[in-house]
mmCIF file of C-alpha atoms in Angstrom:
data_model
loop_
_atom_site.group_PDB
_atom_site.id
_atom_site.type_symbol
_atom_site.label_atom_id
_atom_site.label_comp_id
_atom_site.label_asym_id
_atom_site.label_seq_id
_atom_site.Cartn_x
_atom_site.Cartn_y
_atom_site.Cartn_z
ATOM 1 C CA UNK A 1199 23.696 27.764 -37.131
ATOM 2 C CA UNK A 1200 20.326 28.114 -35.599
ATOM 3 C CA UNK A 1201 17.421 26.242 -33.755
ATOM 4 C CA UNK A 1202 14.058 26.096 -35.550
ATOM 5 C CA UNK A 1203 10.949 26.603 -33.426
ATOM 6 C CA UNK A 1204 7.191 27.004 -34.030
ATOM 7 C CA UNK A 1205 4.785 30.075 -33.167
ATOM 8 C CA UNK A 1206 1.327 29.052 -33.365
ATOM 9 C CA UNK A 1207 -1.569 31.432 -32.445
ATOM 10 C CA UNK A 1208 -4.313 28.736 -32.416
ATOM 11 C CA UNK A 1209 -6.202 30.003 -35.529
ATOM 12 C CA UNK A 1210 -9.928 29.560 -35.570
ATOM 13 C CA UNK A 1211 -11.020 29.322 -39.217
ATOM 14 C CA UNK A 1212 -14.160 30.609 -40.714
ATOM 15 C CA UNK A 1213 -16.983 28.126 -40.103
ATOM 16 C CA UNK A 1214 -14.735 26.378 -37.317
ATOM 17 C CA UNK A 1215 -14.906 26.385 -33.472
ATOM 18 C CA UNK A 1216 -12.440 27.028 -30.826
ATOM 19 C CA UNK A 1217 -12.625 23.335 -29.908
ATOM 20 C CA UNK A 1218 -11.483 22.399 -33.237
ATOM 21 C CA UNK A 1219 -8.564 25.108 -33.122
ATOM 22 C CA UNK A 1220 -7.405 23.821 -29.832
ATOM 23 C CA UNK A 1221 -7.393 20.120 -31.161
ATOM 24 C CA UNK A 1222 -5.509 21.263 -34.307
ATOM 25 C CA UNK A 1223 -2.924 23.257 -32.106
ATOM 26 C CA UNK A 1224 -2.216 19.961 -30.178
ATOM 27 C CA UNK A 1225 -1.876 17.885 -33.307
ATOM 28 C CA UNK A 1226 0.564 20.416 -34.939
ATOM 29 C CA UNK A 1227 2.502 20.521 -31.536
ATOM 30 C CA UNK A 1228 2.964 16.771 -31.933
ATOM 31 C CA UNK A 1229 4.036 17.018 -35.470
ATOM 32 C CA UNK A 1230 6.504 19.522 -34.892
ATOM 33 C CA UNK A 1231 7.919 17.547 -31.879
ATOM 34 C CA UNK A 1232 8.286 14.599 -34.285
ATOM 35 C CA UNK A 1233 10.098 16.837 -36.871
ATOM 36 C CA UNK A 1234 12.714 18.066 -34.152
ATOM 37 C CA UNK A 1235 11.402 21.548 -33.762
ATOM 38 C CA UNK A 1236 12.790 23.203 -30.553
ATOM 39 C CA UNK A 1237 10.046 24.961 -28.972
ATOM 40 C CA UNK A 1238 6.300 25.430 -29.564
ATOM 41 C CA UNK A 1239 5.083 28.912 -28.314
ATOM 42 C CA UNK A 1240 1.744 30.411 -28.380
ATOM 43 C CA UNK A 1241 0.602 34.085 -27.772
ATOM 44 C CA UNK A 1242 -1.686 36.083 -25.601
ATOM 45 C CA UNK A 1243 -4.461 37.863 -27.879
ATOM 46 C CA UNK A 1244 -7.678 39.409 -26.934
ATOM 47 C CA UNK A 1245 -10.826 40.043 -28.839
ATOM 48 C CA UNK A 1246 -9.602 38.466 -31.974
ATOM 49 C CA UNK A 1247 -12.132 36.174 -33.547
ATOM 50 C CA UNK A 1248 -9.352 34.178 -35.338
ATOM 51 C CA UNK A 1249 -7.214 33.520 -32.291
ATOM 52 C CA UNK A 1250 -7.934 31.055 -29.732
ATOM 53 C CA UNK A 1251 -4.861 31.327 -27.352
ATOM 54 C CA UNK A 1252 -6.020 34.201 -25.173
ATOM 55 C CA UNK A 1253 -5.808 32.078 -22.107
ATOM 56 C CA UNK A 1254 -2.270 31.258 -22.722
ATOM 57 C CA UNK A 1255 -1.285 29.270 -19.853
ATOM 58 C CA UNK A 1256 -4.400 27.039 -20.120
ATOM 59 C CA UNK A 1257 -3.654 26.483 -23.922
ATOM 60 C CA UNK A 1258 -0.066 25.628 -22.990
ATOM 61 C CA UNK A 1259 -1.326 23.011 -20.415
ATOM 62 C CA UNK A 1260 -3.262 21.363 -23.192
ATOM 63 C CA UNK A 1261 -0.355 21.396 -25.505
ATOM 64 C CA UNK A 1262 2.058 20.057 -22.729
ATOM 65 C CA UNK A 1263 -0.340 17.204 -22.283
ATOM 66 C CA UNK A 1264 -0.265 16.336 -25.799
ATOM 67 C CA UNK A 1265 3.495 16.346 -26.154
ATOM 68 C CA UNK A 1266 6.531 14.719 -24.456
ATOM 69 C CA UNK A 1267 9.691 16.693 -25.143
ATOM 70 C CA UNK A 1268 9.325 19.801 -27.168
ATOM 71 C CA UNK A 1269 9.837 23.095 -25.023
ATOM 72 C CA UNK A 1270 6.352 24.831 -24.647
ATOM 73 C CA UNK A 1271 5.975 28.528 -23.950
ATOM 74 C CA UNK A 1272 4.435 31.806 -24.111
ATOM 75 C CA UNK A 1273 5.604 34.089 -26.924
ATOM 76 C CA UNK A 1274 4.175 35.810 -25.113
ATOM 77 C CA UNK A 1275 2.374 36.823 -22.091
ATOM 78 C CA UNK A 1276 1.430 40.588 -21.989
ATOM 79 C CA UNK A 1277 2.542 41.150 -18.442
ATOM 80 C CA UNK A 1278 0.851 44.658 -18.172
ATOM 81 C CA UNK A 1279 -2.611 42.684 -18.174
ATOM 82 C CA UNK A 1280 -1.727 40.643 -15.132
ATOM 83 C CA UNK A 1281 -0.522 40.647 -11.667
ATOM 84 C CA UNK A 1282 3.010 39.355 -11.611
ATOM 85 C CA UNK A 1283 2.167 37.005 -8.863
ATOM 86 C CA UNK A 1284 -0.694 35.459 -10.843
ATOM 87 C CA UNK A 1285 1.941 34.804 -13.702
ATOM 88 C CA UNK A 1286 4.384 33.253 -11.323
ATOM 89 C CA UNK A 1287 1.687 30.946 -10.088
ATOM 90 C CA UNK A 1288 0.489 29.766 -13.596
ATOM 91 C CA UNK A 1289 3.799 29.170 -14.978
ATOM 92 C CA UNK A 1290 5.039 27.632 -11.768
ATOM 93 C CA UNK A 1291 2.301 25.142 -12.222
ATOM 94 C CA UNK A 1292 3.137 24.561 -15.797
ATOM 95 C CA UNK A 1293 6.746 23.833 -14.826
ATOM 96 C CA UNK A 1294 5.333 21.390 -12.045
ATOM 97 C CA UNK A 1295 3.463 19.612 -14.843
ATOM 98 C CA UNK A 1296 6.130 19.694 -17.583
ATOM 99 C CA UNK A 1297 9.470 19.956 -15.584
ATOM 100 C CA UNK A 1298 12.310 21.650 -17.681
ATOM 101 C CA UNK A 1299 10.023 22.284 -20.888
ATOM 102 C CA UNK A 1300 8.526 25.641 -19.999
ATOM 103 C CA UNK A 1301 9.455 29.136 -21.302
ATOM 104 C CA UNK A 1302 7.973 32.520 -20.275
ATOM 105 C CA UNK A 1303 8.312 35.076 -23.025
ATOM 106 C CA UNK A 1304 6.933 38.589 -21.705
ATOM 107 C CA UNK A 1305 5.562 41.786 -23.592
ATOM 108 C CA UNK A 1306 4.668 45.076 -22.752
ATOM 109 C CA UNK A 1307 2.001 45.704 -25.452
ATOM 110 C CA UNK A 1308 -1.589 45.091 -24.371
ATOM 111 C CA UNK A 1309 -2.278 42.561 -27.193
ATOM 112 C CA UNK A 1310 -5.854 44.389 -27.504
ATOM 113 C CA UNK A 1311 -7.525 47.603 -27.725
ATOM 114 C CA UNK A 1312 -8.275 49.913 -24.888
ATOM 115 C CA UNK A 1313 -11.857 48.755 -24.376
ATOM 116 C CA UNK A 1314 -10.571 45.221 -23.683
ATOM 117 C CA UNK A 1315 -7.506 46.442 -21.646
ATOM 118 C CA UNK A 1316 -10.026 48.141 -19.423
ATOM 119 C CA UNK A 1317 -12.035 45.062 -19.093
ATOM 120 C CA UNK A 1318 -8.792 42.969 -18.288
ATOM 121 C CA UNK A 1319 -7.356 45.179 -15.623
ATOM 122 C CA UNK A 1320 -10.187 47.377 -14.482
ATOM 123 C CA UNK A 1321 -7.797 50.523 -14.559
ATOM 124 C CA UNK A 1322 -5.425 51.931 -17.114
ATOM 125 C CA UNK A 1323 -2.978 53.102 -14.386
ATOM 126 C CA UNK A 1324 0.594 51.854 -14.615
ATOM 127 C CA UNK A 1325 0.444 49.576 -17.613
ATOM 128 C CA UNK A 1326 3.408 49.595 -19.940
ATOM 129 C CA UNK A 1327 5.165 52.079 -17.985
ATOM 130 C CA UNK A 1328 5.522 49.630 -15.201
ATOM 131 C CA UNK A 1329 6.719 46.746 -17.359
ATOM 132 C CA UNK A 1330 10.277 46.722 -16.181
ATOM 133 C CA UNK A 1331 9.344 46.580 -12.435
ATOM 134 C CA UNK A 1332 6.703 44.060 -13.223
ATOM 135 C CA UNK A 1333 9.354 41.807 -14.809
ATOM 136 C CA UNK A 1334 11.708 42.221 -11.645
ATOM 137 C CA UNK A 1335 8.792 41.417 -9.514
ATOM 138 C CA UNK A 1336 7.976 38.367 -11.461
ATOM 139 C CA UNK A 1337 11.666 37.020 -11.402
ATOM 140 C CA UNK A 1338 11.736 37.519 -7.526
ATOM 141 C CA UNK A 1339 8.442 35.353 -7.220
ATOM 142 C CA UNK A 1340 10.009 32.673 -9.540
ATOM 143 C CA UNK A 1341 13.297 32.641 -7.561
ATOM 144 C CA UNK A 1342 11.634 32.339 -4.244
ATOM 145 C CA UNK A 1343 12.814 35.727 -2.916
ATOM 146 C CA UNK A 1344 11.333 35.771 0.803
ATOM 147 C CA UNK A 1345 11.409 39.570 0.854
ATOM 148 C CA UNK A 1346 7.580 39.977 -0.089
ATOM 149 C CA UNK A 1347 6.986 38.001 3.148
ATOM 150 C CA UNK A 1348 5.405 35.087 1.279
ATOM 151 C CA UNK A 1349 6.128 32.527 -1.387
ATOM 152 C CA UNK A 1350 4.396 32.043 -4.677
ATOM 153 C CA UNK A 1351 3.195 28.442 -4.649
ATOM 154 C CA UNK A 1352 3.533 27.126 -7.278
ATOM 155 C CA UNK A 1353 6.130 29.137 -8.665
ATOM 156 C CA UNK A 1354 8.812 29.824 -6.064
ATOM 157 C CA UNK A 1355 12.181 27.981 -7.048
ATOM 158 C CA UNK A 1356 10.941 26.997 -10.475
ATOM 159 C CA UNK A 1357 13.258 29.267 -12.298
ATOM 160 C CA UNK A 1358 11.157 29.083 -15.357
ATOM 161 C CA UNK A 1359 13.504 30.850 -18.104
ATOM 162 C CA UNK A 1360 12.124 34.290 -19.007
ATOM 163 C CA UNK A 1361 12.588 36.059 -22.412
ATOM 164 C CA UNK A 1362 11.783 39.647 -23.227
ATOM 165 C CA UNK A 1363 9.877 39.985 -26.343
ATOM 166 C CA UNK A 1364 9.760 43.265 -28.573
ATOM 167 C CA UNK A 1365 9.267 44.883 -31.818
ATOM 168 C CA UNK A 1366 11.470 48.258 -30.971
ATOM 169 C CA UNK A 1367 14.523 49.167 -29.142
ATOM 170 C CA UNK A 1368 12.927 49.345 -25.716
ATOM 171 C CA UNK A 1369 12.828 45.422 -25.390
ATOM 172 C CA UNK A 1370 16.186 44.979 -26.765
ATOM 173 C CA UNK A 1371 17.519 47.511 -24.083
ATOM 174 C CA UNK A 1372 15.537 45.984 -21.128
ATOM 175 C CA UNK A 1373 16.756 42.442 -22.251
ATOM 176 C CA UNK A 1374 20.270 43.426 -22.426
ATOM 177 C CA UNK A 1375 20.026 45.336 -19.102
ATOM 178 C CA UNK A 1376 18.585 42.421 -17.332
ATOM 179 C CA UNK A 1377 20.769 39.719 -19.136
ATOM 180 C CA UNK A 1378 17.817 37.838 -20.444
ATOM 181 C CA UNK A 1379 17.137 36.199 -23.821
ATOM 182 C CA UNK A 1380 15.444 38.418 -26.532
ATOM 183 C CA UNK A 1381 12.841 37.630 -28.969
ATOM 184 C CA UNK A 1382 12.033 39.988 -31.803
ATOM 185 C CA UNK A 1383 8.666 40.013 -33.555
ATOM 186 C CA UNK A 1384 10.125 40.407 -37.031
ATOM 187 C CA UNK A 1385 7.346 38.311 -38.537
ATOM 188 C CA UNK A 1386 4.922 41.097 -38.469
ATOM 189 C CA UNK A 1387 7.115 44.215 -37.358
ATOM 190 C CA UNK A 1388 10.424 43.828 -39.305
ATOM 191 C CA UNK A 1389 11.561 47.526 -39.276
ATOM 192 C CA UNK A 1390 13.692 47.845 -36.242
ATOM 193 C CA UNK A 1391 15.160 44.404 -36.295
ATOM 194 C CA UNK A 1392 18.831 45.036 -37.321
ATOM 195 C CA UNK A 1393 19.196 47.932 -35.002
ATOM 196 C CA UNK A 1394 17.509 46.022 -32.014
ATOM 197 C CA UNK A 1395 20.007 43.220 -32.365
ATOM 198 C CA UNK A 1396 22.811 45.619 -32.532
ATOM 199 C CA UNK A 1397 21.724 47.376 -29.373
ATOM 200 C CA UNK A 1398 20.936 43.950 -27.497
ATOM 201 C CA UNK A 1399 24.278 42.351 -28.300
ATOM 202 C CA UNK A 1400 26.314 45.475 -27.624
ATOM 203 C CA UNK A 1401 24.723 46.200 -24.272
ATOM 204 C CA UNK A 1402 24.225 42.638 -23.014
ATOM 205 C CA UNK A 1403 25.084 42.159 -19.278
ATOM 206 C CA UNK A 1404 25.474 38.515 -18.029
ATOM 207 C CA UNK A 1405 22.960 37.245 -15.509
ATOM 208 C CA UNK A 1406 22.399 34.394 -13.583
ATOM 209 C CA UNK A 1407 19.944 32.912 -16.201
ATOM 210 C CA UNK A 1408 21.937 33.897 -19.231
ATOM 211 C CA UNK A 1409 25.903 34.213 -19.592
ATOM 212 C CA UNK A 1410 25.756 35.280 -23.302
ATOM 213 C CA UNK A 1411 23.440 37.113 -25.656
ATOM 214 C CA UNK A 1412 20.654 34.823 -26.845
ATOM 215 C CA UNK A 1413 18.233 35.884 -29.760
ATOM 216 C CA UNK A 1414 15.184 34.657 -31.407
ATOM 217 C CA UNK A 1415 13.366 36.182 -34.271
ATOM 218 C CA UNK A 1416 9.885 35.393 -35.910
ATOM 219 C CA UNK A 1417 9.736 34.565 -39.522
ATOM 220 C CA UNK A 1418 6.541 33.484 -41.356
ATOM 221 C CA UNK A 1419 6.869 30.526 -43.684
ATOM 222 C CA UNK A 1420 4.329 29.125 -46.083
ATOM 223 C CA UNK A 1421 5.910 26.209 -47.764
ATOM 224 C CA UNK A 1422 4.256 23.782 -50.123
ATOM 225 C CA UNK A 1423 5.255 21.515 -53.052
ATOM 226 C CA UNK A 1424 4.699 24.131 -55.637
ATOM 227 C CA UNK A 1425 5.056 27.781 -55.646
ATOM 228 C CA UNK A 1426 1.506 28.199 -56.865
ATOM 229 C CA UNK A 1427 0.290 26.282 -53.904
ATOM 230 C CA UNK A 1428 2.339 28.276 -51.360
ATOM 231 C CA UNK A 1429 0.948 31.647 -52.746
ATOM 232 C CA UNK A 1430 -2.502 30.268 -52.275
ATOM 233 C CA UNK A 1431 -2.034 29.082 -48.735
ATOM 234 C CA UNK A 1432 -0.360 32.439 -47.711
ATOM 235 C CA UNK A 1433 -3.424 34.312 -48.928
ATOM 236 C CA UNK A 1434 -5.450 33.325 -45.815
ATOM 237 C CA UNK A 1435 -2.895 35.225 -43.657
ATOM 238 C CA UNK A 1436 -2.842 37.967 -45.978
ATOM 239 C CA UNK A 1437 -6.602 38.461 -45.664
ATOM 240 C CA UNK A 1438 -6.254 38.381 -41.924
ATOM 241 C CA UNK A 1439 -3.818 41.291 -42.007
ATOM 242 C CA UNK A 1440 -5.939 43.285 -44.295
ATOM 243 C CA UNK A 1441 -9.037 42.822 -42.183
ATOM 244 C CA UNK A 1442 -7.175 43.716 -39.037
ATOM 245 C CA UNK A 1443 -5.725 46.783 -40.586
ATOM 246 C CA UNK A 1444 -9.305 47.673 -41.732
ATOM 247 C CA UNK A 1445 -10.572 47.541 -38.319
ATOM 248 C CA UNK A 1446 -12.612 44.418 -39.041
ATOM 249 C CA UNK A 1447 -10.735 41.457 -37.528
ATOM 250 C CA UNK A 1448 -12.237 37.947 -38.507
ATOM 251 C CA UNK A 1449 -11.752 34.423 -38.497
ATOM 252 C CA UNK A 1450 -9.182 32.707 -40.828
ATOM 253 C CA UNK A 1451 -10.598 32.741 -44.245
ATOM 254 C CA UNK A 1452 -10.094 30.234 -46.919
ATOM 255 C CA UNK A 1453 -7.381 31.035 -49.442
ATOM 256 C CA UNK A 1454 -8.044 32.878 -52.487
ATOM 257 C CA UNK A 1455 -6.093 32.546 -55.740
ATOM 258 C CA UNK A 1456 -4.563 35.782 -56.876
ATOM 259 C CA UNK A 1457 -5.588 37.568 -53.732
ATOM 260 C CA UNK A 1458 -2.490 39.807 -53.356
ATOM 261 C CA UNK A 1459 -2.755 40.950 -56.964
ATOM 262 C CA UNK A 1460 -6.391 41.866 -56.401
ATOM 263 C CA UNK A 1461 -5.879 44.212 -53.571
ATOM 264 C CA UNK A 1462 -5.894 48.138 -53.924
ATOM 265 C CA UNK A 1463 -2.090 49.514 -53.986
ATOM 266 C CA UNK A 1464 -2.227 50.608 -50.169
ATOM 267 C CA UNK A 1465 -2.710 47.063 -49.037
ATOM 268 C CA UNK A 1466 -0.424 45.458 -51.487
ATOM 269 C CA UNK A 1467 2.300 48.118 -50.120
ATOM 270 C CA UNK A 1468 1.538 47.038 -46.331
ATOM 271 C CA UNK A 1469 1.669 43.481 -47.019
ATOM 272 C CA UNK A 1470 4.995 43.657 -49.306
ATOM 273 C CA UNK A 1471 6.487 45.719 -46.272
ATOM 274 C CA UNK A 1472 5.498 43.002 -43.641
ATOM 275 C CA UNK A 1473 6.732 40.109 -46.215
ATOM 276 C CA UNK A 1474 10.260 41.122 -45.891
ATOM 277 C CA UNK A 1475 10.423 38.394 -43.244
ATOM 278 C CA UNK A 1476 8.186 35.901 -44.992
ATOM 279 C CA UNK A 1477 9.179 33.012 -47.213
ATOM 280 C CA UNK A 1478 6.364 31.530 -49.601
ATOM 281 C CA UNK A 1479 7.474 28.803 -51.903
ATOM 282 C CA UNK A 1480 8.963 25.520 -52.313
ATOM 283 C CA UNK A 1481 11.642 23.753 -50.212
ATOM 284 C CA UNK A 1482 14.294 25.547 -52.386
ATOM 285 C CA UNK A 1483 12.623 28.840 -51.957
ATOM 286 C CA UNK A 1484 12.402 28.614 -48.135
ATOM 287 C CA UNK A 1485 16.085 27.289 -47.830
ATOM 288 C CA UNK A 1486 17.268 30.244 -49.745
ATOM 289 C CA UNK A 1487 15.301 32.711 -47.744
ATOM 290 C CA UNK A 1488 16.089 31.052 -44.291
ATOM 291 C CA UNK A 1489 19.793 31.057 -45.265
ATOM 292 C CA UNK A 1490 19.860 34.858 -46.208
ATOM 293 C CA UNK A 1491 17.867 35.768 -43.005
ATOM 294 C CA UNK A 1492 20.605 33.953 -40.872
ATOM 295 C CA UNK A 1493 23.368 35.531 -42.742
ATOM 296 C CA UNK A 1494 21.908 38.878 -42.068
ATOM 297 C CA UNK A 1495 20.990 38.618 -38.545
ATOM 298 C CA UNK A 1496 23.385 36.031 -37.176
ATOM 299 C CA UNK A 1497 20.217 34.635 -35.178
ATOM 300 C CA UNK A 1498 20.429 31.893 -32.625
ATOM 301 C CA UNK A 1499 17.022 30.700 -33.149
ATOM 302 C CA UNK A 1500 14.112 31.279 -35.643
ATOM 303 C CA UNK A 1501 10.571 30.833 -34.723
ATOM 304 C CA UNK A 1502 8.318 30.004 -37.685
ATOM 305 C CA UNK A 1503 4.779 31.639 -37.812
ATOM 306 C CA UNK A 1504 2.389 31.649 -40.500
ATOM 307 C CA UNK A 1505 -1.460 31.040 -40.284
ATOM 308 C CA UNK A 1506 -2.697 28.500 -42.734
ATOM 309 C CA UNK A 1507 -6.453 27.861 -43.183
ATOM 310 C CA UNK A 1508 -6.105 24.091 -43.759
ATOM 311 C CA UNK A 1509 -4.360 22.293 -40.696
ATOM 312 C CA UNK A 1510 -2.912 19.587 -43.120
ATOM 313 C CA UNK A 1511 -1.298 22.284 -45.061
ATOM 314 C CA UNK A 1512 0.099 23.842 -42.188
ATOM 315 C CA UNK A 1513 1.732 20.521 -40.972
ATOM 316 C CA UNK A 1514 3.047 20.034 -44.398
ATOM 317 C CA UNK A 1515 4.592 23.437 -44.430
ATOM 318 C CA UNK A 1516 6.380 22.632 -41.198
ATOM 319 C CA UNK A 1517 7.483 19.437 -42.679
ATOM 320 C CA UNK A 1518 9.038 21.363 -45.842
ATOM 321 C CA UNK A 1519 10.282 24.171 -43.594
ATOM 322 C CA UNK A 1520 12.547 21.916 -41.591
ATOM 323 C CA UNK A 1521 13.553 20.029 -44.938
ATOM 324 C CA UNK A 1522 14.527 23.403 -46.147
ATOM 325 C CA UNK A 1523 16.761 24.359 -43.042
ATOM 326 C CA UNK A 1524 18.533 21.131 -43.326
ATOM 327 C CA UNK A 1525 19.021 21.707 -47.045
ATOM 328 C CA UNK A 1526 20.273 25.076 -46.232
ATOM 329 C CA UNK A 1527 22.569 23.571 -43.406
ATOM 330 C CA UNK A 1528 21.717 26.062 -40.955
ATOM 331 C CA UNK A 1529 20.534 23.758 -38.052
ATOM 332 C CA UNK A 1530 22.531 23.739 -34.881
ATOM 333 C CA UNK A 1531 23.019 20.354 -33.327
#
């Protein structure tokens, strides 16, 4: 039995604006809250024309103000890009604004290329190699540890729940060692999912935050009233991945009928590999796929991604995905 959550990268569509993308994100979060989704997360990406969530904590303040009860959080903050104290202050502020609703997922990837990494950090020293130490430093600020000689204000004493994110065994090992919840990015990097879950559950050490293992995984859903419509709306995200892998990231393009079949074989193979953790179809199709994913992974929570060009179609997809989860009888109370 699982909880169902939403991952939204705040997509900017071709011909649209960042302002429209942010307004759509708030509408989507309100819709997800009304449907009973557990969390609404967004993620840090830089230099991506089709993603408006770079200033993640600011976007979360916007989402929090539009909603009332759904948990909001980062899935995630790329910690090597930031001073841990700055993140403690940002998420301490969010916790003060929206008490008991804020999550902080942390990743060690830059979320961008080396040119933008240098612009963000001014130096490439440390970076991902310091990630475990930076997580501990951030935990200390949030806990109000007096040893640095000062307090993070806001932040100290907020105890914002921290998650470790990953798409390899490193994150699983670190989350297990620190006794933190673990979120796996299987929605775009499914290869190491099963092994990472095994390592995390086997090696988990209870902590003050988490007494037992807690695992979330990403899963892309494109649900519609017909299979043909679902195939069509999924083509926008397919186009985004092809553009990204071609070194030409772009805004989210309108759907194209028959797009997948029109691609050269290398791109079809790339998409087919990633689509191991996608579901494209009707309520019945999505119910089948979600149930199979839960049986395979024994997941505690599934976070649903899937960039769709039309905001109304994305809202409809979330509606049908929740209906599918209920039909599959996989939802926890």
